[in-house]
Amino acid sequence: MLRIIMLMLIMFYPVSSFSAVKIMTTRVVLNEKDNEQSFVIKNTGDSPSLLQLWLAEKEDESIEIKGDVPFTLSPPVSRINAQKSKVFRIISLENVSTSLPKDRESVFWINVLDAPSIKEGSEGSNKLNVAFRTRIKLFYRPVSLKGSPEESATRLNWTEKRSGNDYIYTVTNNEPYSVSFANFALLSGEKEVSELPGGMVGPYSTKTFSFKNVSTNNVKMKYQYITDLGAFVTAYYPK
């Protein structure tokens, strides 16, 4: 009789396409005046899942729960049965107004670790049990902010520099909102010659994105930024 092999692997994806557990939004926005916000997680699989949730200040590969964030997430551990959903709440703590800047939004990460249960009747065979971590951003917005995230995305200042066969694009965000990018591509005419994964530029900050080993001349950069509703909006530099 084969010995049961139980291996637990932690797989990291911003939004996992393999996990049966789905966060039913791409981001959570918590406004200062609301004090709390909720989001839904659905188990689309055919067996229960045990979830552990936590908040983090930075995006990293660790599953260690660390960092002092001025919010609480409820419940932090939960079981969701097959084809069922559950509502989770993020609640501001009393020190949130004194611990975070008032002139810009702050960004945190909601982490969800999904440990699916073993199907009944599968105990007698070799089994690879995989736990998935998915994560989305939490945006905390003070009441004093002017404008909107969508306006911020249209006011970005880009510069281009070429170094050998590398195209280097620097973006400056002079607005109080973060701008998240889904992807970047370099175009020669209508042809895509290079691409980069997405990223984010924070409020009042600068970030650089580099395309390596591109020999083509006369290129244009295409990028997509993400709205609060999760829509991808296409833009170009130069416009």
PDB file of C-alpha atoms in Angstrom:
ATOM      1  CA  MET A   1       0.000   0.000   0.000  1.00  0.00           C
ATOM      2  CA  LEU A   2       1.369   3.357  -0.967  1.00  0.00           C
ATOM      3  CA  ARG A   3       2.249   5.657   1.865  1.00  0.00           C
ATOM      4  CA  ILE A   4       0.272   8.895   1.888  1.00  0.00           C
ATOM      5  CA  ILE A   5       2.469  11.818   0.981  1.00  0.00           C
ATOM      6  CA  MET A   6       1.203  15.154   2.194  1.00  0.00           C
ATOM      7  CA  LEU A   7       3.093  18.115   0.778  1.00  0.00           C
ATOM      8  CA  MET A   8       2.010  21.647   1.438  1.00  0.00           C
ATOM      9  CA  LEU A   9       3.291  24.178  -1.072  1.00  0.00           C
ATOM     10  CA  ILE A  10       2.631  27.859  -0.815  1.00  0.00           C
ATOM     11  CA  MET A  11       1.987  29.379  -4.249  1.00  0.00           C
ATOM     12  CA  PHE A  12       2.074  33.156  -4.620  1.00  0.00           C
ATOM     13  CA  TYR A  13      -0.066  34.960  -7.178  1.00  0.00           C
ATOM     14  CA  PRO A  14      -1.544  38.486  -7.043  1.00  0.00           C
ATOM     15  CA  VAL A  15      -4.828  36.988  -8.201  1.00  0.00           C
ATOM     16  CA  SER A  16      -4.611  33.230  -8.503  1.00  0.00           C
ATOM     17  CA  SER A  17      -6.289  31.580 -11.469  1.00  0.00           C
ATOM     18  CA  PHE A  18      -5.791  28.140  -9.893  1.00  0.00           C
ATOM     19  CA  SER A  19      -7.294  28.578  -6.445  1.00  0.00           C
ATOM     20  CA  ALA A  20     -10.990  27.833  -6.086  1.00  0.00           C
ATOM     21  CA  VAL A  21     -11.242  30.707  -3.633  1.00  0.00           C
ATOM     22  CA  LYS A  22     -11.934  34.030  -5.383  1.00  0.00           C
ATOM     23  CA  ILE A  23     -11.832  37.521  -3.924  1.00  0.00           C
ATOM     24  CA  MET A  24     -14.787  39.197  -5.585  1.00  0.00           C
ATOM     25  CA  THR A  25     -13.065  42.533  -6.140  1.00  0.00           C
ATOM     26  CA  THR A  26      -9.698  43.732  -7.407  1.00  0.00           C
ATOM     27  CA  ARG A  27      -9.167  46.207  -4.565  1.00  0.00           C
ATOM     28  CA  VAL A  28     -10.769  47.570  -1.408  1.00  0.00           C
ATOM     29  CA  VAL A  29     -11.125  51.309  -0.811  1.00  0.00           C
ATOM     30  CA  LEU A  30     -11.655  52.442   2.786  1.00  0.00           C
ATOM     31  CA  ASN A  31     -12.602  56.106   3.141  1.00  0.00           C
ATOM     32  CA  GLU A  32     -11.782  57.808   6.419  1.00  0.00           C
ATOM     33  CA  LYS A  33     -15.396  58.850   6.997  1.00  0.00           C
ATOM     34  CA  ASP A  34     -16.668  55.267   6.654  1.00  0.00           C
ATOM     35  CA  ASN A  35     -14.499  53.647   9.371  1.00  0.00           C
ATOM     36  CA  GLU A  36     -15.024  50.216   7.851  1.00  0.00           C
ATOM     37  CA  GLN A  37     -15.375  48.458   4.495  1.00  0.00           C
ATOM     38  CA  SER A  38     -16.338  44.939   3.473  1.00  0.00           C
ATOM     39  CA  PHE A  39     -15.489  42.538   0.669  1.00  0.00           C
ATOM     40  CA  VAL A  40     -16.689  39.105  -0.375  1.00  0.00           C
ATOM     41  CA  ILE A  41     -14.745  35.876  -0.871  1.00  0.00           C
ATOM     42  CA  LYS A  42     -16.352  32.989  -2.721  1.00  0.00           C
ATOM     43  CA  ASN A  43     -15.369  29.329  -2.746  1.00  0.00           C
ATOM     44  CA  THR A  44     -16.035  28.185  -6.317  1.00  0.00           C
ATOM     45  CA  GLY A  45     -14.690  24.680  -5.668  1.00  0.00           C
ATOM     46  CA  ASP A  46     -16.398  21.439  -4.708  1.00  0.00           C
ATOM     47  CA  SER A  47     -14.855  21.108  -1.232  1.00  0.00           C
ATOM     48  CA  PRO A  48     -14.531  23.386   1.819  1.00  0.00           C
ATOM     49  CA  SER A  49     -11.561  25.727   2.246  1.00  0.00           C
ATOM     50  CA  LEU A  50      -9.974  27.066   5.418  1.00  0.00           C
ATOM     51  CA  LEU A  51      -8.820  30.660   5.008  1.00  0.00           C
ATOM     52  CA  GLN A  52      -6.362  32.757   6.959  1.00  0.00           C
ATOM     53  CA  LEU A  53      -6.392  36.505   6.292  1.00  0.00           C
ATOM     54  CA  TRP A  54      -4.022  39.266   7.325  1.00  0.00           C
ATOM     55  CA  LEU A  55      -2.992  42.799   6.407  1.00  0.00           C
ATOM     56  CA  ALA A  56       0.532  43.875   5.508  1.00  0.00           C
ATOM     57  CA  GLU A  57       2.242  47.169   4.764  1.00  0.00           C
ATOM     58  CA  LYS A  58       4.402  45.754   1.973  1.00  0.00           C
ATOM     59  CA  GLU A  59       4.075  43.298  -0.885  1.00  0.00           C
ATOM     60  CA  ASP A  60       6.424  40.420  -0.131  1.00  0.00           C
ATOM     61  CA  GLU A  61       6.604  36.653  -0.438  1.00  0.00           C
ATOM     62  CA  SER A  62       6.588  35.951   3.301  1.00  0.00           C
ATOM     63  CA  ILE A  63       3.536  34.460   4.995  1.00  0.00           C
ATOM     64  CA  GLU A  64       4.718  35.800   8.327  1.00  0.00           C
ATOM     65  CA  ILE A  65       2.076  38.071   9.812  1.00  0.00           C
ATOM     66  CA  LYS A  66       4.028  41.196  10.676  1.00  0.00           C
ATOM     67  CA  GLY A  67       3.766  44.938  10.598  1.00  0.00           C
ATOM     68  CA  ASP A  68       1.720  47.285  12.719  1.00  0.00           C
ATOM     69  CA  VAL A  69      -1.287  48.328  10.635  1.00  0.00           C
ATOM     70  CA  PRO A  70      -4.050  50.557  12.067  1.00  0.00           C
ATOM     71  CA  PHE A  71      -6.853  48.234  10.961  1.00  0.00           C
ATOM     72  CA  THR A  72      -8.350  44.958  12.035  1.00  0.00           C
ATOM     73  CA  LEU A  73      -9.627  42.283   9.654  1.00  0.00           C
ATOM     74  CA  SER A  74     -12.622  40.222  10.716  1.00  0.00           C
ATOM     75  CA  PRO A  75     -12.736  37.294  10.799  1.00  0.00           C
ATOM     76  CA  PRO A  76      -8.999  36.511  10.468  1.00  0.00           C
ATOM     77  CA  VAL A  77      -9.673  32.772  10.079  1.00  0.00           C
ATOM     78  CA  SER A  78     -12.723  31.303   8.410  1.00  0.00           C
ATOM     79  CA  ARG A  79     -14.046  28.167   6.738  1.00  0.00           C
ATOM     80  CA  ILE A  80     -16.036  28.588   3.533  1.00  0.00           C
ATOM     81  CA  ASN A  81     -17.979  25.610   2.265  1.00  0.00           C
ATOM     82  CA  ALA A  82     -18.110  24.624  -1.393  1.00  0.00           C
ATOM     83  CA  GLN A  83     -19.985  27.070  -3.635  1.00  0.00           C
ATOM     84  CA  LYS A  84     -20.560  29.454  -0.719  1.00  0.00           C
ATOM     85  CA  SER A  85     -19.496  33.032  -0.047  1.00  0.00           C
ATOM     86  CA  LYS A  86     -18.576  35.007   3.032  1.00  0.00           C
ATOM     87  CA  VAL A  87     -18.288  38.691   3.865  1.00  0.00           C
ATOM     88  CA  PHE A  88     -15.120  39.986   5.530  1.00  0.00           C
ATOM     89  CA  ARG A  89     -14.734  43.385   7.181  1.00  0.00           C
ATOM     90  CA  ILE A  90     -11.825  45.791   7.497  1.00  0.00           C
ATOM     91  CA  ILE A  91     -12.287  48.128  10.455  1.00  0.00           C
ATOM     92  CA  SER A  92     -10.252  51.243  11.245  1.00  0.00           C
ATOM     93  CA  LEU A  93      -8.657  51.345  14.681  1.00  0.00           C
ATOM     94  CA  GLU A  94      -8.756  54.426  16.889  1.00  0.00           C
ATOM     95  CA  ASN A  95      -5.190  55.433  15.972  1.00  0.00           C
ATOM     96  CA  VAL A  96      -5.724  55.416  12.207  1.00  0.00           C
ATOM     97  CA  SER A  97      -6.117  59.186  11.912  1.00  0.00           C
ATOM     98  CA  THR A  98      -2.883  59.869  13.797  1.00  0.00           C
ATOM     99  CA  SER A  99      -0.725  57.098  12.345  1.00  0.00           C
ATOM    100  CA  LEU A 100      -1.332  57.697   8.608  1.00  0.00           C
ATOM    101  CA  PRO A 101      -0.700  60.768   6.417  1.00  0.00           C
ATOM    102  CA  LYS A 102      -3.629  63.089   5.797  1.00  0.00           C
ATOM    103  CA  ASP A 103      -2.340  64.562   2.530  1.00  0.00           C
ATOM    104  CA  ARG A 104      -2.302  61.301   0.536  1.00  0.00           C
ATOM    105  CA  GLU A 105      -3.815  57.838   0.424  1.00  0.00           C
ATOM    106  CA  SER A 106      -2.035  54.919   2.074  1.00  0.00           C
ATOM    107  CA  VAL A 107      -1.711  51.451   0.551  1.00  0.00           C
ATOM    108  CA  PHE A 108      -1.748  48.087   2.320  1.00  0.00           C
ATOM    109  CA  TRP A 109      -2.097  44.471   1.171  1.00  0.00           C
ATOM    110  CA  ILE A 110      -4.918  42.088   2.020  1.00  0.00           C
ATOM    111  CA  ASN A 111      -3.516  38.544   2.055  1.00  0.00           C
ATOM    112  CA  VAL A 112      -5.696  35.437   1.816  1.00  0.00           C
ATOM    113  CA  LEU A 113      -4.160  32.013   2.396  1.00  0.00           C
ATOM    114  CA  ASP A 114      -6.378  29.207   1.116  1.00  0.00           C
ATOM    115  CA  ALA A 115      -5.816  25.677   2.445  1.00  0.00           C
ATOM    116  CA  PRO A 116      -8.318  23.450   0.580  1.00  0.00           C
ATOM    117  CA  SER A 117      -9.505  20.327   2.340  1.00  0.00           C
ATOM    118  CA  ILE A 118      -8.731  16.812   1.104  1.00  0.00           C
ATOM    119  CA  LYS A 119     -11.657  15.218  -0.682  1.00  0.00           C
ATOM    120  CA  GLU A 120     -13.263  12.301   1.063  1.00  0.00           C
ATOM    121  CA  GLY A 121     -12.003   9.032  -0.356  1.00  0.00           C
ATOM    122  CA  SER A 122      -8.675  10.407  -1.591  1.00  0.00           C
ATOM    123  CA  GLU A 123      -6.726   9.569   1.594  1.00  0.00           C
ATOM    124  CA  GLY A 124      -5.432   6.295   0.198  1.00  0.00           C
ATOM    125  CA  SER A 125      -3.452   7.719  -2.672  1.00  0.00           C
ATOM    126  CA  ASN A 126      -0.475   9.943  -3.099  1.00  0.00           C
ATOM    127  CA  LYS A 127      -1.705  13.495  -2.704  1.00  0.00           C
ATOM    128  CA  LEU A 128      -0.193  16.877  -3.482  1.00  0.00           C
ATOM    129  CA  ASN A 129      -2.144  19.414  -1.454  1.00  0.00           C
ATOM    130  CA  VAL A 130      -1.466  22.976  -2.544  1.00  0.00           C
ATOM    131  CA  ALA A 131      -2.207  26.114  -0.530  1.00  0.00           C
ATOM    132  CA  PHE A 132      -2.607  29.333  -2.486  1.00  0.00           C
ATOM    133  CA  ARG A 133      -2.089  32.876  -1.354  1.00  0.00           C
ATOM    134  CA  THR A 134      -3.926  35.625  -3.174  1.00  0.00           C
ATOM    135  CA  ARG A 135      -3.671  39.301  -2.351  1.00  0.00           C
ATOM    136  CA  ILE A 136      -5.254  42.584  -3.292  1.00  0.00           C
ATOM    137  CA  LYS A 137      -4.606  46.176  -2.355  1.00  0.00           C
ATOM    138  CA  LEU A 138      -6.322  48.126   0.385  1.00  0.00           C
ATOM    139  CA  PHE A 139      -6.434  51.897  -0.191  1.00  0.00           C
ATOM    140  CA  TYR A 140      -7.090  54.153   2.789  1.00  0.00           C
ATOM    141  CA  ARG A 141      -8.248  57.645   1.776  1.00  0.00           C
ATOM    142  CA  PRO A 142      -8.398  60.629   4.129  1.00  0.00           C
ATOM    143  CA  VAL A 143     -11.377  62.974   3.762  1.00  0.00           C
ATOM    144  CA  SER A 144      -9.108  65.920   2.908  1.00  0.00           C
ATOM    145  CA  LEU A 145      -8.006  64.559  -0.488  1.00  0.00           C
ATOM    146  CA  LYS A 146      -8.955  66.562  -3.568  1.00  0.00           C
ATOM    147  CA  GLY A 147      -9.531  65.257  -7.086  1.00  0.00           C
ATOM    148  CA  SER A 148      -9.918  61.566  -7.901  1.00  0.00           C
ATOM    149  CA  PRO A 149      -7.764  58.509  -8.699  1.00  0.00           C
ATOM    150  CA  GLU A 150      -8.908  58.642 -12.327  1.00  0.00           C
ATOM    151  CA  GLU A 151      -7.802  62.267 -12.642  1.00  0.00           C
ATOM    152  CA  SER A 152      -4.441  61.373 -11.105  1.00  0.00           C
ATOM    153  CA  ALA A 153      -3.893  58.691 -13.740  1.00  0.00           C
ATOM    154  CA  THR A 154      -4.389  61.211 -16.536  1.00  0.00           C
ATOM    155  CA  ARG A 155      -1.973  63.732 -15.001  1.00  0.00           C
ATOM    156  CA  LEU A 156       1.116  61.543 -14.795  1.00  0.00           C
ATOM    157  CA  ASN A 157       4.355  63.048 -16.068  1.00  0.00           C
ATOM    158  CA  TRP A 158       6.441  60.640 -18.178  1.00  0.00           C
ATOM    159  CA  THR A 159       9.977  60.954 -19.505  1.00  0.00           C
ATOM    160  CA  GLU A 160      11.827  58.600 -21.854  1.00  0.00           C
ATOM    161  CA  LYS A 161      15.542  57.844 -21.927  1.00  0.00           C
ATOM    162  CA  ARG A 162      17.432  55.427 -24.131  1.00  0.00           C
ATOM    163  CA  SER A 163      20.586  53.724 -22.865  1.00  0.00           C
ATOM    164  CA  GLY A 164      22.065  51.383 -25.474  1.00  0.00           C
ATOM    165  CA  ASN A 165      19.253  48.981 -26.326  1.00  0.00           C
ATOM    166  CA  ASP A 166      17.290  49.795 -23.174  1.00  0.00           C
ATOM    167  CA  TYR A 167      14.281  52.110 -23.065  1.00  0.00           C
ATOM    168  CA  ILE A 168      13.836  53.674 -19.627  1.00  0.00           C
ATOM    169  CA  TYR A 169      10.568  55.371 -18.720  1.00  0.00           C
ATOM    170  CA  THR A 170      10.277  57.439 -15.566  1.00  0.00           C
ATOM    171  CA  VAL A 171       6.855  58.417 -14.243  1.00  0.00           C
ATOM    172  CA  THR A 172       6.242  61.185 -11.708  1.00  0.00           C
ATOM    173  CA  ASN A 173       2.973  61.294  -9.809  1.00  0.00           C
ATOM    174  CA  ASN A 174       2.255  64.730  -8.303  1.00  0.00           C
ATOM    175  CA  GLU A 175      -1.180  63.729  -7.034  1.00  0.00           C
ATOM    176  CA  PRO A 176      -2.397  62.348  -3.647  1.00  0.00           C
ATOM    177  CA  TYR A 177      -3.597  59.043  -5.151  1.00  0.00           C
ATOM    178  CA  SER A 178      -1.621  55.958  -6.169  1.00  0.00           C
ATOM    179  CA  VAL A 179      -1.832  54.783  -9.771  1.00  0.00           C
ATOM    180  CA  SER A 180      -1.730  51.041 -10.431  1.00  0.00           C
ATOM    181  CA  PHE A 181      -0.664  49.678 -13.813  1.00  0.00           C
ATOM    182  CA  ALA A 182      -1.800  46.357 -15.245  1.00  0.00           C
ATOM    183  CA  ASN A 183       0.895  46.093 -17.935  1.00  0.00           C
ATOM    184  CA  PHE A 184       3.254  47.959 -20.252  1.00  0.00           C
ATOM    185  CA  ALA A 185       4.197  47.368 -23.897  1.00  0.00           C
ATOM    186  CA  LEU A 186       6.496  48.973 -26.450  1.00  0.00           C
ATOM    187  CA  LEU A 187       5.002  49.438 -29.883  1.00  0.00           C
ATOM    188  CA  SER A 188       6.693  49.887 -33.225  1.00  0.00           C
ATOM    189  CA  GLY A 189       3.808  50.994 -35.373  1.00  0.00           C
ATOM    190  CA  GLU A 190       1.078  48.500 -34.443  1.00  0.00           C
ATOM    191  CA  LYS A 191       3.537  45.741 -33.548  1.00  0.00           C
ATOM    192  CA  GLU A 192       4.365  44.958 -29.924  1.00  0.00           C
ATOM    193  CA  VAL A 193       8.138  44.549 -29.563  1.00  0.00           C
ATOM    194  CA  SER A 194       8.527  44.283 -25.776  1.00  0.00           C
ATOM    195  CA  GLU A 195       6.382  44.082 -22.659  1.00  0.00           C
ATOM    196  CA  LEU A 196       6.582  44.486 -18.888  1.00  0.00           C
ATOM    197  CA  PRO A 197       4.335  43.420 -16.020  1.00  0.00           C
ATOM    198  CA  GLY A 198       2.391  46.066 -14.144  1.00  0.00           C
ATOM    199  CA  GLY A 199       3.354  48.040 -11.079  1.00  0.00           C
ATOM    200  CA  MET A 200       2.342  51.063  -9.066  1.00  0.00           C
ATOM    201  CA  VAL A 201       3.523  54.616  -8.509  1.00  0.00           C
ATOM    202  CA  GLY A 202       2.580  56.053  -5.139  1.00  0.00           C
ATOM    203  CA  PRO A 203       1.381  59.558  -4.308  1.00  0.00           C
ATOM    204  CA  TYR A 204       3.955  62.321  -4.749  1.00  0.00           C
ATOM    205  CA  SER A 205       6.578  59.861  -5.928  1.00  0.00           C
ATOM    206  CA  THR A 206       8.564  58.717  -8.939  1.00  0.00           C
ATOM    207  CA  LYS A 207       9.114  55.257 -10.392  1.00  0.00           C
ATOM    208  CA  THR A 208      11.130  53.856 -13.297  1.00  0.00           C
ATOM    209  CA  PHE A 209      10.184  51.066 -15.721  1.00  0.00           C
ATOM    210  CA  SER A 210      12.839  49.677 -18.058  1.00  0.00           C
ATOM    211  CA  PHE A 211      12.485  47.697 -21.276  1.00  0.00           C
ATOM    212  CA  LYS A 212      15.676  45.698 -21.856  1.00  0.00           C
ATOM    213  CA  ASN A 213      17.369  44.732 -25.129  1.00  0.00           C
ATOM    214  CA  VAL A 214      15.091  46.522 -27.566  1.00  0.00           C
ATOM    215  CA  SER A 215      16.843  47.297 -30.844  1.00  0.00           C
ATOM    216  CA  THR A 216      13.845  48.934 -32.519  1.00  0.00           C
ATOM    217  CA  ASN A 217      13.791  52.696 -33.063  1.00  0.00           C
ATOM    218  CA  ASN A 218      10.829  55.088 -33.023  1.00  0.00           C
ATOM    219  CA  VAL A 219       8.746  53.280 -30.421  1.00  0.00           C
ATOM    220  CA  LYS A 220       5.723  54.308 -28.396  1.00  0.00           C
ATOM    221  CA  MET A 221       4.827  52.975 -24.948  1.00  0.00           C
ATOM    222  CA  LYS A 222       1.341  51.628 -24.296  1.00  0.00           C
ATOM    223  CA  TYR A 223       0.169  51.038 -20.743  1.00  0.00           C
ATOM    224  CA  GLN A 224      -3.025  50.201 -18.902  1.00  0.00           C
ATOM    225  CA  TYR A 225      -3.942  51.656 -15.537  1.00  0.00           C
ATOM    226  CA  ILE A 226      -6.571  50.206 -13.216  1.00  0.00           C
ATOM    227  CA  THR A 227      -9.581  52.136 -11.930  1.00  0.00           C
ATOM    228  CA  ASP A 228     -11.342  51.687  -8.586  1.00  0.00           C
ATOM    229  CA  LEU A 229     -13.887  49.489 -10.366  1.00  0.00           C
ATOM    230  CA  GLY A 230     -11.155  47.205 -11.721  1.00  0.00           C
ATOM    231  CA  ALA A 231     -11.402  48.441 -15.311  1.00  0.00           C
ATOM    232  CA  PHE A 232      -8.265  48.620 -17.467  1.00  0.00           C
ATOM    233  CA  VAL A 233      -7.845  51.966 -19.224  1.00  0.00           C
ATOM    234  CA  THR A 234      -5.353  52.155 -22.104  1.00  0.00           C
ATOM    235  CA  ALA A 235      -3.036  55.147 -22.491  1.00  0.00           C
ATOM    236  CA  TYR A 236       0.102  55.955 -24.489  1.00  0.00           C
ATOM    237  CA  TYR A 237       3.361  57.834 -24.128  1.00  0.00           C
ATOM    238  CA  PRO A 238       3.931  59.923 -26.113  1.00  0.00           C
ATOM    239  CA  LYS A 239       0.197  60.569 -26.425  1.00  0.00           C
TER     240      LYS A 239
END
